[in-house]
Each structure stands twice: as C-alpha cells, then as structure tokens.
PDB file of C-alpha atoms in Angstrom:
ATOM      1  CA  VAL A   1      -0.054  -0.068   0.407  1.00 96.00           C
ATOM      2  CA  LEU A   2       2.992   2.360   0.936  1.00 96.00           C
ATOM      3  CA  ASN A   3       4.358   1.444  -2.821  1.00 97.00           C
ATOM      4  CA  LEU A   4       1.295   2.085  -4.153  1.00 96.00           C
ATOM      5  CA  VAL A   5       0.493   5.850  -2.979  1.00 97.00           C
ATOM      6  CA  ASN A   6       3.850   6.932  -3.302  1.00 98.00           C
ATOM      7  CA  TYR A   7       3.837   5.819  -6.699  1.00 98.00           C
ATOM      8  CA  ALA A   8       0.266   7.288  -7.330  1.00 97.00           C
ATOM      9  CA  VAL A   9       1.777  10.918  -5.976  1.00 98.00           C
ATOM     10  CA  LYS A  10       5.400  10.468  -8.103  1.00 98.00           C
ATOM     11  CA  MET A  11       2.684  10.039 -11.215  1.00 98.00           C
ATOM     12  CA  THR A  12       0.353  12.937 -10.556  1.00 98.00           C
ATOM     13  CA  GLY A  13       2.629  15.044  -9.082  1.00 98.00           C
ATOM     14  CA  ILE A  14      -0.369  15.518  -6.167  1.00 98.00           C
ATOM     15  CA  SER A  15       0.388  14.835  -2.330  1.00 98.00           C
ATOM     16  CA  ASN A  16      -2.895  15.529  -0.996  1.00 97.00           C
ATOM     17  CA  VAL A  17      -3.806  11.691  -0.794  1.00 97.00           C
ATOM     18  CA  CYS A  18      -7.600  10.804   0.274  1.00 94.00           C
ATOM     19  CA  ALA A  19      -8.244   7.072   0.768  1.00 94.00           C
ATOM     20  CA  ALA A  20     -10.924   4.408   0.145  1.00 92.00           C
ATOM     21  CA  GLY A  21     -12.021   1.249   0.070  1.00 92.00           C
ATOM     22  CA  GLY A  22     -11.773  -1.655   2.888  1.00 93.00           C
ATOM     23  CA  VAL A  23      -8.493  -2.388   3.088  1.00 95.00           C
ATOM     24  CA  PHE A  24      -8.337   1.483   4.521  1.00 95.00           C
ATOM     25  CA  MET A  25     -10.053   0.300   7.909  1.00 94.00           C
ATOM     26  CA  ASN A  26      -6.691  -0.926   8.682  1.00 95.00           C
ATOM     27  CA  CYS A  27      -5.740   1.754  11.680  1.00 96.00           C
ATOM     28  CA  LYS A  28      -2.243   0.510  12.088  1.00 96.00           C
ATOM     29  CA  MET A  29      -1.659   0.517   8.082  1.00 97.00           C
ATOM     30  CA  ASN A  30      -3.154   4.140   7.736  1.00 97.00           C
ATOM     31  CA  MET A  31      -0.630   5.291  10.453  1.00 97.00           C
ATOM     32  CA  VAL A  32       2.644   3.881   8.164  1.00 97.00           C
ATOM     33  CA  VAL A  33       0.862   5.591   5.475  1.00 97.00           C
ATOM     34  CA  ARG A  34       0.971   8.855   6.673  1.00 96.00           C
ATOM     35  CA  GLU A  35       3.995   8.469   8.554  1.00 96.00           C
ATOM     36  CA  LYS A  36       6.187   7.353   5.971  1.00 97.00           C
ATOM     37  CA  SER A  37       5.010   7.810   2.195  1.00 97.00           C
ATOM     38  CA  LEU A  38       5.058  10.789  -0.123  1.00 98.00           C
ATOM     39  CA  ALA A  39       2.051  12.421   0.997  1.00 97.00           C
ATOM     40  CA  ASN A  40       1.702  15.352   2.246  1.00 96.00           C
ATOM     41  CA  ARG A  41      -1.454  15.240   3.663  1.00 94.00           C
ATOM     42  CA  TYR A  42      -3.406  11.944   4.096  1.00 96.00           C
ATOM     43  CA  TYR A  43      -7.238  11.632   4.320  1.00 94.00           C
ATOM     44  CA  VAL A  44      -9.202   8.303   4.914  1.00 95.00           C
ATOM     45  CA  GLN A  45     -12.627   8.311   4.404  1.00 91.00           C
ATOM     46  CA  PRO A  46     -14.136   7.300   7.552  1.00 92.00           C
ATOM     47  CA  LEU A  47     -16.869   4.495   6.718  1.00 92.00           C
ATOM     48  CA  ALA A  48     -13.631   3.486   4.280  1.00 91.00           C
ATOM     49  CA  GLY A  49     -15.773  -0.255   3.554  1.00 88.00           C
ATOM     50  CA  ASP A  50     -18.732  -0.430   1.254  1.00 89.00           C
ATOM     51  CA  LEU A  51     -20.799   1.312   3.579  1.00 85.00           C
ATOM     52  CA  GLY A  52     -19.225   4.464   2.290  1.00 87.00           C
ATOM     53  CA  LEU A  53     -20.926   3.961  -0.782  1.00 88.00           C
ATOM     54  CA  VAL A  54     -24.168   5.884   0.653  1.00 85.00           C
ATOM     55  CA  ILE A  55     -21.486   8.879   0.636  1.00 80.00           C
ATOM     56  CA  GLY A  56     -21.346   9.238  -3.004  1.00 80.00           C
ATOM     57  CA  SER A  57     -24.587   7.988  -3.958  1.00 85.00           C
ATOM     58  CA  GLY A  58     -26.005  10.399  -1.817  1.00 82.00           C
ATOM     59  CA  MET A  59     -23.788  13.200  -2.926  1.00 78.00           C
ATOM     60  CA  LEU A  60     -24.411  12.092  -6.799  1.00 82.00           C
ATOM     61  CA  MET A  61     -28.306  12.164  -6.400  1.00 85.00           C
ATOM     62  CA  SER A  62     -28.115  16.033  -4.596  1.00 82.00           C
ATOM     63  CA  ASN A  63     -25.970  17.473  -7.434  1.00 73.00           C
ATOM     64  CA  CYS A  64     -23.508  18.503  -4.878  1.00 67.00           C
ATOM     65  CA  VAL A  65     -20.505  20.245  -6.193  1.00 64.00           C
ATOM     66  CA  LYS A  66     -18.295  20.779  -3.038  1.00 68.00           C
ATOM     67  CA  GLN A  67     -18.780  19.327  -0.134  1.00 65.00           C
ATOM     68  CA  GLU A  68     -17.652  21.237   2.952  1.00 72.00           C
ATOM     69  CA  LYS A  69     -15.122  19.274   5.564  1.00 78.00           C
ATOM     70  CA  CYS A  70     -16.481  15.868   7.651  1.00 83.00           C
ATOM     71  CA  THR A  71     -15.856  16.055  11.254  1.00 89.00           C
ATOM     72  CA  CYS A  72     -19.101  14.167  12.605  1.00 91.00           C
ATOM     73  CA  ILE A  73     -20.538  10.916  11.107  1.00 92.00           C
ATOM     74  CA  ASP A  74     -23.588  11.177  13.435  1.00 95.00           C
ATOM     75  CA  PHE A  75     -26.492  10.595  11.121  1.00 90.00           C
ATOM     76  CA  GLY A  76     -27.973   7.730  11.852  1.00 94.00           C
ATOM     77  CA  PRO A  77     -31.481   7.438  14.560  1.00 97.00           C
ATOM     78  CA  ASP A  78     -32.247   9.441  17.688  1.00 97.00           C
ATOM     79  CA  TYR A  79     -34.482   8.508  20.354  1.00 98.00           C
ATOM     80  CA  SER A  80     -36.434  11.320  22.422  1.00 96.00           C
ATOM     81  CA  ASP A  81     -37.157  11.233  26.341  1.00 93.00           C
ATOM     82  CA  ILE A  82     -40.607   9.688  25.675  1.00 95.00           C
ATOM     83  CA  GLU A  83     -39.192   7.179  23.654  1.00 97.00           C
ATOM     84  CA  ILE A  84     -36.954   5.952  26.129  1.00 97.00           C
ATOM     85  CA  GLU A  85     -39.509   6.275  29.049  1.00 95.00           C
ATOM     86  CA  ARG A  86     -41.579   4.273  27.339  1.00 96.00           C
ATOM     87  CA  ALA A  87     -38.945   1.309  26.622  1.00 97.00           C
ATOM     88  CA  LEU A  88     -38.191   1.680  30.314  1.00 97.00           C
ATOM     89  CA  ALA A  89     -41.880   1.477  31.739  1.00 95.00           C
ATOM     90  CA  PRO A  90     -42.246  -2.372  31.075  1.00 95.00           C
ATOM     91  CA  ARG A  91     -39.217  -3.701  32.728  1.00 94.00           C
ATOM     92  CA  ASN A  92     -38.742  -3.671  36.743  1.00 89.00           C
ATOM     93  CA  ILE A  93     -35.249  -1.660  36.199  1.00 91.00           C
ATOM     94  CA  LYS A  94     -34.786   1.459  38.561  1.00 92.00           C
ATOM     95  CA  TYR A  95     -33.180   4.598  36.980  1.00 95.00           C
ATOM     96  CA  VAL A  96     -32.808   8.013  38.333  1.00 96.00           C
ATOM     97  CA  ILE A  97     -33.323  11.523  35.983  1.00 96.00           C
ATOM     98  CA  CYS A  98     -29.643  14.188  36.120  1.00 96.00           C
ATOM     99  CA  ASP A  99     -29.338  16.810  35.713  1.00 95.00           C
ATOM    100  CA  ASP A 100     -25.890  16.713  34.470  1.00 97.00           C
ATOM    101  CA  ILE A 101     -25.216  13.152  33.097  1.00 97.00           C
ATOM    102  CA  ALA A 102     -21.763  14.072  31.726  1.00 98.00           C
ATOM    103  CA  ASN A 103     -20.744  14.847  35.526  1.00 98.00           C
ATOM    104  CA  ASN A 104     -22.687  11.483  36.774  1.00 98.00           C
ATOM    105  CA  VAL A 105     -20.981   9.170  34.177  1.00 98.00           C
ATOM    106  CA  ALA A 106     -17.440  10.979  34.658  1.00 98.00           C
ATOM    107  CA  GLU A 107     -17.793  10.323  38.288  1.00 98.00           C
ATOM    108  CA  LEU A 108     -18.261   6.874  37.715  1.00 98.00           C
ATOM    109  CA  LEU A 109     -15.476   5.683  35.516  1.00 98.00           C
ATOM    110  CA  VAL A 110     -13.412   7.784  38.055  1.00 98.00           C
ATOM    111  CA  ALA A 111     -14.700   5.176  40.754  1.00 98.00           C
ATOM    112  CA  GLY A 112     -13.608   2.476  38.237  1.00 98.00           C
ATOM    113  CA  LYS A 113     -17.383   1.537  36.685  1.00 98.00           C
ATOM    114  CA  ILE A 114     -17.932  -0.286  33.278  1.00 98.00           C
ATOM    115  CA  VAL A 115     -20.536   2.591  31.743  1.00 98.00           C
ATOM    116  CA  CYS A 116     -22.358   2.174  28.270  1.00 98.00           C
ATOM    117  CA  TRP A 117     -23.526   5.533  26.685  1.00 98.00           C
ATOM    118  CA  PHE A 118     -26.318   6.121  24.636  1.00 98.00           C
ATOM    119  CA  GLU A 119     -26.294   9.771  23.427  1.00 97.00           C
ATOM    120  CA  GLY A 120     -28.044  11.352  20.620  1.00 96.00           C
ATOM    121  CA  ARG A 121     -27.638  10.743  16.606  1.00 97.00           C
ATOM    122  CA  MET A 122     -26.363   7.418  16.160  1.00 97.00           C
ATOM    123  CA  GLU A 123     -22.590   7.015  14.390  1.00 96.00           C
ATOM    124  CA  MET A 124     -22.406   5.646  10.846  1.00 93.00           C
ATOM    125  CA  GLY A 125     -20.103   2.375  10.658  1.00 90.00           C
ATOM    126  CA  ALA A 126     -18.009  -0.063  12.183  1.00 89.00           C
ATOM    127  CA  ARG A 127     -16.456   1.932  15.059  1.00 93.00           C
ATOM    128  CA  ALA A 128     -18.098   3.782  18.194  1.00 96.00           C
ATOM    129  CA  LEU A 129     -17.635   7.508  18.470  1.00 98.00           C
ATOM    130  CA  GLY A 130     -19.484   8.705  21.689  1.00 97.00           C
ATOM    131  CA  SER A 131     -22.686   8.063  20.352  1.00 98.00           C
ATOM    132  CA  ARG A 132     -23.296   4.106  21.298  1.00 98.00           C
ATOM    133  CA  SER A 133     -20.254   3.456  23.382  1.00 98.00           C
ATOM    134  CA  ILE A 134     -19.401   1.628  26.134  1.00 98.00           C
ATOM    135  CA  LEU A 135     -16.721   3.559  28.189  1.00 98.00           C
ATOM    136  CA  ALA A 136     -13.861   2.397  31.186  1.00 98.00           C
ATOM    137  CA  ASP A 137     -11.043   4.556  33.163  1.00 98.00           C
ATOM    138  CA  PRO A 138      -8.069   4.005  30.877  1.00 98.00           C
ATOM    139  CA  ARG A 139      -5.717   4.338  33.504  1.00 98.00           C
ATOM    140  CA  ASP A 140      -6.565   0.772  34.804  1.00 97.00           C
ATOM    141  CA  ALA A 141      -4.479  -1.393  33.346  1.00 95.00           C
ATOM    142  CA  THR A 142      -6.816  -4.205  34.527  1.00 96.00           C
ATOM    143  CA  MET A 143      -9.345  -2.870  32.368  1.00 97.00           C
ATOM    144  CA  SER A 144      -8.948  -3.942  29.339  1.00 95.00           C
ATOM    145  CA  ASP A 145      -8.933  -7.539  30.175  1.00 95.00           C
ATOM    146  CA  LYS A 146     -11.728  -7.265  32.086  1.00 96.00           C
ATOM    147  CA  ILE A 147     -14.524  -5.801  29.810  1.00 97.00           C
ATOM    148  CA  ASN A 148     -12.704  -8.584  26.742  1.00 95.00           C
ATOM    149  CA  GLU A 149     -13.636 -11.090  29.168  1.00 95.00           C
ATOM    150  CA  LEU A 150     -16.806 -10.191  30.598  1.00 95.00           C
ATOM    151  CA  VAL A 151     -18.491  -7.585  28.236  1.00 96.00           C
ATOM    152  CA  LYS A 152     -17.167  -8.236  25.227  1.00 95.00           C
ATOM    153  CA  HIS A 153     -16.328 -11.480  25.182  1.00 93.00           C
ATOM    154  CA  ARG A 154     -13.593 -11.818  23.107  1.00 91.00           C
ATOM    155  CA  GLU A 155      -9.568 -12.856  23.164  1.00 90.00           C
ATOM    156  CA  LYS A 156      -7.707 -10.531  25.576  1.00 85.00           C
ATOM    157  CA  TRP A 157      -5.015  -9.616  23.527  1.00 87.00           C
ATOM    158  CA  ARG A 158      -7.717  -7.423  21.162  1.00 88.00           C
ATOM    159  CA  PRO A 159      -6.861  -3.740  22.217  1.00 92.00           C
ATOM    160  CA  PHE A 160      -9.227  -0.883  22.880  1.00 96.00           C
ATOM    161  CA  ALA A 161      -9.332   2.645  21.640  1.00 97.00           C
ATOM    162  CA  CYS A 162      -9.509   5.844  23.489  1.00 98.00           C
ATOM    163  CA  SER A 163     -11.322   9.506  22.667  1.00 98.00           C
ATOM    164  CA  VAL A 164      -9.387  12.626  23.551  1.00 98.00           C
ATOM    165  CA  LEU A 165      -9.881  15.951  24.359  1.00 98.00           C
ATOM    166  CA  GLU A 166      -9.069  16.803  20.894  1.00 97.00           C
ATOM    167  CA  GLU A 167      -6.603  20.418  22.715  1.00 96.00           C
ATOM    168  CA  HIS A 168      -4.162  17.379  24.076  1.00 97.00           C
ATOM    169  CA  CYS A 169      -3.665  14.942  21.716  1.00 98.00           C
ATOM    170  CA  ALA A 170      -0.127  16.179  20.573  1.00 97.00           C
ATOM    171  CA  GLU A 171       0.717  15.849  23.889  1.00 96.00           C
ATOM    172  CA  ILE A 172      -0.211  12.282  24.086  1.00 98.00           C
ATOM    173  CA  PHE A 173       0.905  11.229  20.573  1.00 98.00           C
ATOM    174  CA  GLU A 174       3.861  10.939  18.596  1.00 97.00           C
ATOM    175  CA  ASN A 175       3.167  12.731  14.920  1.00 94.00           C
ATOM    176  CA  TYR A 176       0.223  14.486  15.935  1.00 95.00           C
ATOM    177  CA  GLU A 177      -0.370  17.485  14.405  1.00 90.00           C
ATOM    178  CA  MET A 178      -0.851  20.219  16.750  1.00 88.00           C
ATOM    179  CA  GLY A 179      -4.779  21.346  16.006  1.00 87.00           C
ATOM    180  CA  LYS A 180      -5.609  18.685  14.156  1.00 90.00           C
ATOM    181  CA  SER A 181      -8.595  16.709  13.967  1.00 94.00           C
ATOM    182  CA  TYR A 182      -8.471  12.576  13.610  1.00 96.00           C
ATOM    183  CA  PRO A 183     -12.685  12.336  14.464  1.00 97.00           C
ATOM    184  CA  PHE A 184     -13.331   8.862  13.233  1.00 96.00           C
ATOM    185  CA  MET A 185     -10.943   5.999  15.135  1.00 96.00           C
ATOM    186  CA  ILE A 186      -9.860   4.843  11.849  1.00 95.00           C
ATOM    187  CA  GLU A 187      -5.848   6.198  12.244  1.00 96.00           C
ATOM    188  CA  ALA A 188      -3.077   5.018  14.696  1.00 97.00           C
ATOM    189  CA  PHE A 189      -0.991   7.195  17.044  1.00 98.00           C
ATOM    190  CA  THR A 190       2.155   5.633  18.965  1.00 98.00           C
ATOM    191  CA  VAL A 191       1.680   6.480  22.620  1.00 98.00           C
ATOM    192  CA  ARG A 192       4.921   8.789  23.967  1.00 98.00           C
ATOM    193  CA  ASN A 193       6.740   7.152  26.897  1.00 97.00           C
ATOM    194  CA  GLU A 194       5.641   9.907  29.796  1.00 97.00           C
ATOM    195  CA  TRP A 195       2.048   8.163  28.705  1.00 98.00           C
ATOM    196  CA  LYS A 196       2.351   4.410  28.286  1.00 97.00           C
ATOM    197  CA  LYS A 197       2.117   3.926  31.857  1.00 96.00           C
ATOM    198  CA  ARG A 198      -0.584   5.921  32.487  1.00 98.00           C
ATOM    199  CA  ILE A 199      -3.624   4.964  30.424  1.00 98.00           C
ATOM    200  CA  PRO A 200      -2.452   1.475  29.900  1.00 97.00           C
ATOM    201  CA  ALA A 201      -5.991   0.267  28.809  1.00 97.00           C
ATOM    202  CA  VAL A 202      -5.782   1.703  25.432  1.00 98.00           C
ATOM    203  CA  ILE A 203      -1.972   0.609  24.280  1.00 97.00           C
ATOM    204  CA  HIS A 204      -1.741  -2.172  22.277  1.00 95.00           C
ATOM    205  CA  LYS A 205       0.525  -4.162  24.047  1.00 89.00           C
ATOM    206  CA  ALA A 206       2.714  -5.223  20.888  1.00 91.00           C
ATOM    207  CA  ASP A 207       3.701  -1.803  19.496  1.00 94.00           C
ATOM    208  CA  ASN A 208       3.058   1.262  21.635  1.00 96.00           C
ATOM    209  CA  THR A 209      -0.069   2.550  19.719  1.00 97.00           C
ATOM    210  CA  SER A 210      -3.361   3.558  20.191  1.00 98.00           C
ATOM    211  CA  ARG A 211      -6.600   3.910  18.321  1.00 96.00           C
ATOM    212  CA  PRO A 212      -7.710   7.830  19.495  1.00 98.00           C
ATOM    213  CA  GLN A 213     -10.865   9.471  18.660  1.00 98.00           C
ATOM    214  CA  SER A 214     -10.085  13.568  18.817  1.00 98.00           C
ATOM    215  CA  VAL A 215     -13.099  14.881  20.168  1.00 98.00           C
ATOM    216  CA  ASN A 216     -14.185  18.605  20.290  1.00 96.00           C
ATOM    217  CA  SER A 217     -16.811  20.638  22.217  1.00 96.00           C
ATOM    218  CA  ALA A 218     -18.244  21.718  18.900  1.00 95.00           C
ATOM    219  CA  ASP A 219     -19.383  18.072  17.223  1.00 95.00           C
ATOM    220  CA  LYS A 220     -19.582  16.427  20.313  1.00 97.00           C
ATOM    221  CA  ALA A 221     -20.722  18.983  23.246  1.00 97.00           C
ATOM    222  CA  LEU A 222     -22.046  16.654  25.987  1.00 98.00           C
ATOM    223  CA  TYR A 223     -18.846  13.915  25.234  1.00 98.00           C
ATOM    224  CA  HIS A 224     -16.438  16.562  24.849  1.00 98.00           C
ATOM    225  CA  ARG A 225     -18.235  17.661  28.087  1.00 98.00           C
ATOM    226  CA  MET A 226     -18.002  14.147  29.867  1.00 98.00           C
ATOM    227  CA  ILE A 227     -14.533  13.861  29.027  1.00 98.00           C
ATOM    228  CA  SER A 228     -13.429  17.488  30.394  1.00 98.00           C
ATOM    229  CA  ARG A 229     -15.224  16.396  33.822  1.00 98.00           C
ATOM    230  CA  PHE A 230     -13.135  13.142  33.743  1.00 98.00           C
ATOM    231  CA  TYR A 231     -10.174  15.439  33.305  1.00 98.00           C
ATOM    232  CA  GLN A 232     -10.685  17.342  36.343  1.00 98.00           C
ATOM    233  CA  LEU A 233     -11.064  14.537  38.429  1.00 98.00           C
ATOM    234  CA  THR A 234      -7.651  12.792  37.477  1.00 98.00           C
ATOM    235  CA  GLY A 235      -5.561  14.414  35.393  1.00 98.00           C
ATOM    236  CA  CYS A 236      -6.116  12.348  32.450  1.00 98.00           C
ATOM    237  CA  PRO A 237      -7.956  13.516  28.861  1.00 98.00           C
ATOM    238  CA  LEU A 238      -9.360  10.493  27.620  1.00 98.00           C
ATOM    239  CA  VAL A 239     -11.253   7.835  27.968  1.00 98.00           C
ATOM    240  CA  LEU A 240     -11.717   4.205  27.074  1.00 98.00           C
ATOM    241  CA  ASN A 241     -14.294   3.789  24.331  1.00 98.00           C
ATOM    242  CA  THR A 242     -15.434   0.403  22.389  1.00 98.00           C
ATOM    243  CA  SER A 243     -18.362  -0.173  20.741  1.00 97.00           C
ATOM    244  CA  PHE A 244     -21.891  -0.685  22.694  1.00 98.00           C
ATOM    245  CA  ASN A 245     -22.295  -4.552  21.907  1.00 97.00           C
ATOM    246  CA  ASP A 246     -21.086  -7.936  22.519  1.00 95.00           C
ATOM    247  CA  LYS A 247     -18.464  -9.972  20.262  1.00 91.00           C
ATOM    248  CA  GLY A 248     -20.283 -10.338  17.009  1.00 91.00           C
ATOM    249  CA  GLN A 249     -23.612  -8.473  17.449  1.00 94.00           C
ATOM    250  CA  PRO A 250     -24.145  -5.317  15.609  1.00 94.00           C
ATOM    251  CA  ILE A 251     -23.770  -2.067  17.597  1.00 97.00           C
ATOM    252  CA  ILE A 252     -26.660  -0.917  19.925  1.00 97.00           C
ATOM    253  CA  MET A 253     -29.122   1.201  17.765  1.00 97.00           C
ATOM    254  CA  THR A 254     -32.658   1.139  19.648  1.00 98.00           C
ATOM    255  CA  PRO A 255     -33.487   1.940  23.696  1.00 98.00           C
ATOM    256  CA  ASP A 256     -34.829  -1.622  23.792  1.00 98.00           C
ATOM    257  CA  LEU A 257     -31.278  -2.719  22.791  1.00 98.00           C
ATOM    258  CA  ALA A 258     -29.397  -0.896  25.108  1.00 98.00           C
ATOM    259  CA  LEU A 259     -31.776  -2.366  28.000  1.00 98.00           C
ATOM    260  CA  ASP A 260     -31.698  -6.355  26.677  1.00 97.00           C
ATOM    261  CA  PHE A 261     -27.948  -5.605  27.292  1.00 98.00           C
ATOM    262  CA  PHE A 262     -27.712  -3.701  30.545  1.00 97.00           C
ATOM    263  CA  GLU A 263     -29.805  -6.603  31.871  1.00 96.00           C
ATOM    264  CA  LYS A 264     -27.813  -9.471  30.311  1.00 96.00           C
ATOM    265  CA  ILE A 265     -24.301  -8.161  30.524  1.00 97.00           C
ATOM    266  CA  PRO A 266     -22.668  -7.409  33.686  1.00 96.00           C
ATOM    267  CA  VAL A 267     -21.844  -3.035  33.230  1.00 98.00           C
ATOM    268  CA  ASP A 268     -22.034  -1.241  35.921  1.00 98.00           C
ATOM    269  CA  ALA A 269     -24.675   1.215  34.391  1.00 98.00           C
ATOM    270  CA  LEU A 270     -26.154   3.061  31.783  1.00 98.00           C
ATOM    271  CA  ALA A 271     -26.281   6.304  30.197  1.00 98.00           C
ATOM    272  CA  ILE A 272     -29.059   6.635  28.073  1.00 98.00           C
ATOM    273  CA  GLY A 273     -30.453  10.289  27.685  1.00 95.00           C
ATOM    274  CA  ASN A 274     -30.495  11.977  30.778  1.00 96.00           C
ATOM    275  CA  TYR A 275     -31.889   8.559  32.447  1.00 98.00           C
ATOM    276  CA  LEU A 276     -28.965   6.653  34.270  1.00 98.00           C
ATOM    277  CA  LEU A 277     -29.159   2.725  35.888  1.00 98.00           C
ATOM    278  CA  LEU A 278     -27.137   1.897  37.630  1.00 97.00           C
ATOM    279  CA  ARG A 279     -26.274  -2.230  38.399  1.00 91.00           C
ATOM    280  CA  GLU A 280     -26.056  -1.855  42.657  1.00 79.00           C
TER     281      GLU A 280
END
C-alpha cells in the first residue's frame, strides 16, 4: 500500500491523498502511510468499506459540487425522552433522571465503573464514536482484560481505543499535528513514553500504539463535557471507548436493545439520554 501511494504521488505530482476501500479500515496501516509515504496530507474516508458508498451516492443524487469538511458522522436515528421512557416502562429497572449526566458518568468512571453511553443520533460505521459506546477508565491496567472477558467476550489480547480531548492529543501521541482533528478512530498513533504507564488500558501491548478519536466541543458537546469532567477529576484527558455491543453483534441502536444489553451483560451503568441506570 505504501508503494502504491508513493507511485500515485509520483505519477500525478499530487501529494494530497484521500483513501477509501475496506483495506483502509486497517488503522496501523494508515499510520504507516501517514508517517512514511510521500503524501503531505493524508485523509481516510471514515466509512472506508462498502458502507461508504452511501456517501458517494448521496452526493451524486444531490448534485453536490463542493463537500465541506466532514468532522462528524452521527447521521443515524436518535430517540426522545418519551421513547426512552416507553422502553423503560415495562421493565423492572430502577433509574434516576440526571440534571448533569456528563458529570455523573465521569464520576462513575473515576470510581472504576464500566458505563454504557447512549446519546443522540447514532454514528455510522463500525467504530463507536461517543454515541453508542462502552466507556471505562484508561488508567486501570486491568480494565482491558476485564472488559474483554466479561463484557465483549473476546480474546484478551485485543486492544481498546480511546476518546481524547482534541486539545490534548499532541501531548499524548507522537507525530500528531497540533490543531488537527482525527475524529473517526481510523488511524493509529504511537503513545509518547511519558504517557505509556498512565493509560495502559488503551495501548496495544505489541507496539505501544493507540487508536484515538479526537473529540471537540463543537461536534460532540455532551461527550466532550463528560471527558472534560473526567480530566478535571483525574488529570487524564481521555477515556477508554469501545463499541456498545457484544462479540459478533451489531452496535446497539435503539433504547430497547440498550436495555436488553444492560439486563444481560455485567456492566455497571447505562447512561441513556438523561436517564441513568445503575447495576447496584
């Protein structure tokens, strides 16, 4: 792939490279291309697999001439408080309505809890981007094994990604250009030495890389506020973020599916809209 990108740059004289296709879902490969190819600017279409065809189809049918910068792909369904209450009504589950769900969730993460986060419109694609996510404290070295075994039911070696306050990304990751956004969790970065022991739950043990989602307040206001509160409490500007689903299952979309998951899987809490459900 590196040779192919370099060949294209040499043949065309164009060093701005945009990539798509299922192979570009490989985050580590994207890191190598970004860091070692002749591309001065490298952009990976966030729905790089076949699902991304819907973007091109939509642009074609709408006669879109110029596409503005894409920073968010939360284009799925969302659910009102009335719909969430309707899903809660027939179940014998206690819940509280929160005035500040972001603060409540941040405090739960600090306490070592695993929290399911269900907010707003669902993100497109295979990566959870803070709309349908499972969250945890990245500082806890045991957390990745715990989630793999009890929640996701997958191999222990499989690493987890993280959601990071955008303004702190350059201090945590090598070769991260200050002021740039990587909001789609589709490229890997090497974690700086001074952070390796601080966030062990989101580092791939084989190569000390991580797959970050940069988060800003413009695109993900509530999610950014929750991570900011976690940062205030801990000095750590990121949280572990994995998709809200079990192994081999699609990402949770509806309130009913979220409640089914909460009843079956031993997570500690579910934040859905302004409603907070606690295991204890």
